[in-house]
Amino acid sequence: MKQPKSEIDKRYEEKHKDERKAAHAVWGTSMSRDDFEELNKFLKDNHIKKVQLIYAGWEALKEQYKN
């Protein structure tokens, strides 16, 4: 009998959990709902991924704080 995809996915995720944690990080943060909705609309309207926003902001801040 074929296993359900959910069981296969769960086993895969459990097996690869440590390497995924070593390779990626997630920030848990919050902002006001109004700002969040405005930001999401801006990103969607301009076809920008959230990770692009993070990297662009990081580069801008590095330039701003350059000694």
Coordinates of N, CA and C in Angstrom, one line a residue:
M1 N 0.8 -1.2 0.0 CA 0.0 0.0 0.0 C 0.9 1.2 0.0
K2 N 0.5 2.2 -0.8 CA 1.3 3.4 -1.0 C 1.1 4.3 0.3
Q3 N 2.2 4.9 0.7 CA 2.1 5.8 1.9 C 1.6 7.2 1.4
P4 N 0.8 7.8 2.3 CA 0.3 9.2 2.0 C 1.5 10.2 1.9
K5 N 1.4 11.1 1.0 CA 2.4 12.1 0.8 C 2.8 12.8 2.1
S6 N 1.8 13.1 3.0 CA 2.0 13.8 4.2 C 3.0 13.0 5.1
E7 N 2.9 11.6 5.1 CA 3.8 10.8 5.9 C 5.2 10.8 5.3
I8 N 5.3 10.8 4.0 CA 6.6 10.9 3.3 C 7.2 12.2 3.6
D9 N 6.5 13.3 3.5 CA 7.0 14.6 3.8 C 7.5 14.8 5.2
K10 N 6.7 14.2 6.2 CA 7.0 14.3 7.6 C 8.3 13.6 7.9
R11 N 8.5 12.4 7.3 CA 9.8 11.7 7.5 C 10.9 12.4 6.9
Y12 N 10.7 13.0 5.7 CA 11.8 13.8 5.0 C 12.2 15.0 5.9
E13 N 11.2 15.7 6.4 CA 11.5 16.9 7.2 C 12.2 16.5 8.5
E14 N 11.8 15.5 9.1 CA 12.5 15.0 10.4 C 13.9 14.6 10.1
K15 N 14.1 14.0 9.0 CA 15.5 13.5 8.6 C 16.4 14.7 8.3
H16 N 15.9 15.7 7.7 CA 16.7 16.8 7.2 C 16.6 18.1 8.1
K17 N 16.0 18.0 9.2 CA 15.8 19.1 10.1 C 17.1 19.8 10.5
D18 N 18.1 19.1 10.9 CA 19.3 19.7 11.4 C 20.1 20.4 10.3
E19 N 20.1 19.8 9.1 CA 20.8 20.5 8.0 C 20.1 21.7 7.5
R20 N 18.7 21.7 7.6 CA 17.9 22.9 7.2 C 18.2 24.0 8.3
K21 N 18.2 23.6 9.6 CA 18.5 24.6 10.6 C 19.9 25.2 10.4
A22 N 20.9 24.4 10.0 CA 22.2 24.9 9.9 C 22.3 25.8 8.7
A23 N 21.5 25.7 7.7 CA 21.6 26.4 6.4 C 20.8 27.7 6.4
H24 N 19.7 27.7 7.2 CA 18.7 28.9 7.1 C 18.4 29.4 8.5
A25 N 18.0 30.6 8.6 CA 17.5 31.2 9.8 C 16.2 31.9 9.6
V26 N 15.4 32.0 10.6 CA 14.1 32.6 10.5 C 14.0 33.7 11.7
W27 N 13.6 34.9 11.3 CA 13.4 35.9 12.3 C 12.0 36.0 12.7
G28 N 11.7 35.9 14.0 CA 10.3 36.1 14.4 C 10.2 37.6 14.9
T29 N 9.5 38.4 14.1 CA 9.4 39.8 14.5 C 8.0 40.2 14.3
S30 N 7.7 41.4 14.7 CA 6.3 41.9 14.5 C 6.4 43.4 14.2
M31 N 5.3 43.9 13.6 CA 5.1 45.3 13.2 C 3.7 45.6 13.2
S32 N 3.3 46.9 13.2 CA 1.9 47.2 13.2 C 1.2 46.7 12.0
R33 N -0.1 46.3 12.2 CA -0.9 45.7 11.1 C -0.9 46.7 9.9
D34 N -1.1 48.0 10.2 CA -1.2 48.9 9.1 C 0.1 48.9 8.2
D35 N 1.2 49.0 8.9 CA 2.5 49.0 8.2 C 2.7 47.6 7.5
F36 N 2.3 46.6 8.1 CA 2.4 45.2 7.5 C 1.6 45.2 6.2
E37 N 0.4 45.6 6.3 CA -0.5 45.6 5.1 C 0.1 46.5 4.0
E38 N 0.5 47.7 4.3 CA 1.1 48.6 3.3 C 2.3 48.0 2.7
L39 N 3.2 47.4 3.5 CA 4.4 46.8 3.0 C 4.1 45.6 2.1
N40 N 3.2 44.8 2.5 CA 2.9 43.6 1.7 C 2.3 44.1 0.3
K41 N 1.4 45.1 0.3 CA 0.9 45.6 -0.9 C 2.0 46.1 -1.8
F42 N 2.9 46.9 -1.2 CA 4.0 47.4 -2.0 C 4.8 46.3 -2.7
L43 N 5.2 45.3 -1.9 CA 5.9 44.2 -2.4 C 5.2 43.5 -3.5
K44 N 3.9 43.2 -3.3 CA 3.1 42.5 -4.3 C 3.0 43.3 -5.5
D45 N 2.7 44.6 -5.4 CA 2.5 45.5 -6.6 C 3.8 45.6 -7.4
N46 N 4.9 45.4 -6.8 CA 6.2 45.6 -7.4 C 7.0 44.3 -7.7
H47 N 6.3 43.2 -7.4 CA 6.8 41.8 -7.6 C 8.2 41.7 -6.9
I48 N 8.2 42.1 -5.6 CA 9.4 42.0 -4.8 C 9.2 40.9 -3.8
K49 N 10.2 40.0 -3.6 CA 10.1 39.0 -2.6 C 10.6 39.6 -1.3
K50 N 10.1 39.1 -0.2 CA 10.5 39.6 1.1 C 12.0 39.5 1.4
V51 N 12.6 38.4 0.9 CA 14.1 38.3 1.1 C 14.8 39.3 0.3
Q52 N 14.3 39.8 -0.9 CA 14.9 40.9 -1.6 C 14.9 42.1 -0.8
L53 N 13.8 42.4 -0.1 CA 13.7 43.6 0.7 C 14.7 43.5 1.8
I54 N 14.9 42.4 2.5 CA 15.9 42.2 3.5 C 17.3 42.5 3.0
Y55 N 17.6 41.9 1.9 CA 19.0 42.1 1.4 C 19.2 43.6 1.0
A56 N 18.2 44.2 0.3 CA 18.4 45.6 -0.1 C 18.5 46.5 1.1
G57 N 17.7 46.3 2.1 CA 17.8 47.1 3.3 C 19.1 46.9 4.0
W58 N 19.6 45.7 4.1 CA 20.9 45.4 4.7 C 22.0 46.1 4.0
E59 N 22.0 46.0 2.6 CA 23.1 46.7 1.8 C 23.0 48.2 2.1
A60 N 21.8 48.8 2.1 CA 21.6 50.2 2.3 C 22.2 50.6 3.7
L61 N 21.9 49.8 4.7 CA 22.4 50.1 6.1 C 23.9 50.0 6.2
K62 N 24.4 49.0 5.5 CA 25.9 48.8 5.5 C 26.5 50.0 4.9
E63 N 26.0 50.6 3.8 CA 26.5 51.8 3.2 C 26.3 53.0 4.1
Q64 N 25.2 53.1 4.8 CA 24.9 54.2 5.6 C 25.9 54.2 6.8
Y65 N 26.2 53.1 7.4 CA 27.0 53.0 8.6 C 28.5 52.7 8.3
K66 N 28.9 52.9 7.0 CA 30.3 52.7 6.6 C 31.1 53.8 7.3
N67 N 32.2 53.4 7.8 CA 33.1 54.3 8.6 C 34.1 55.0 7.6

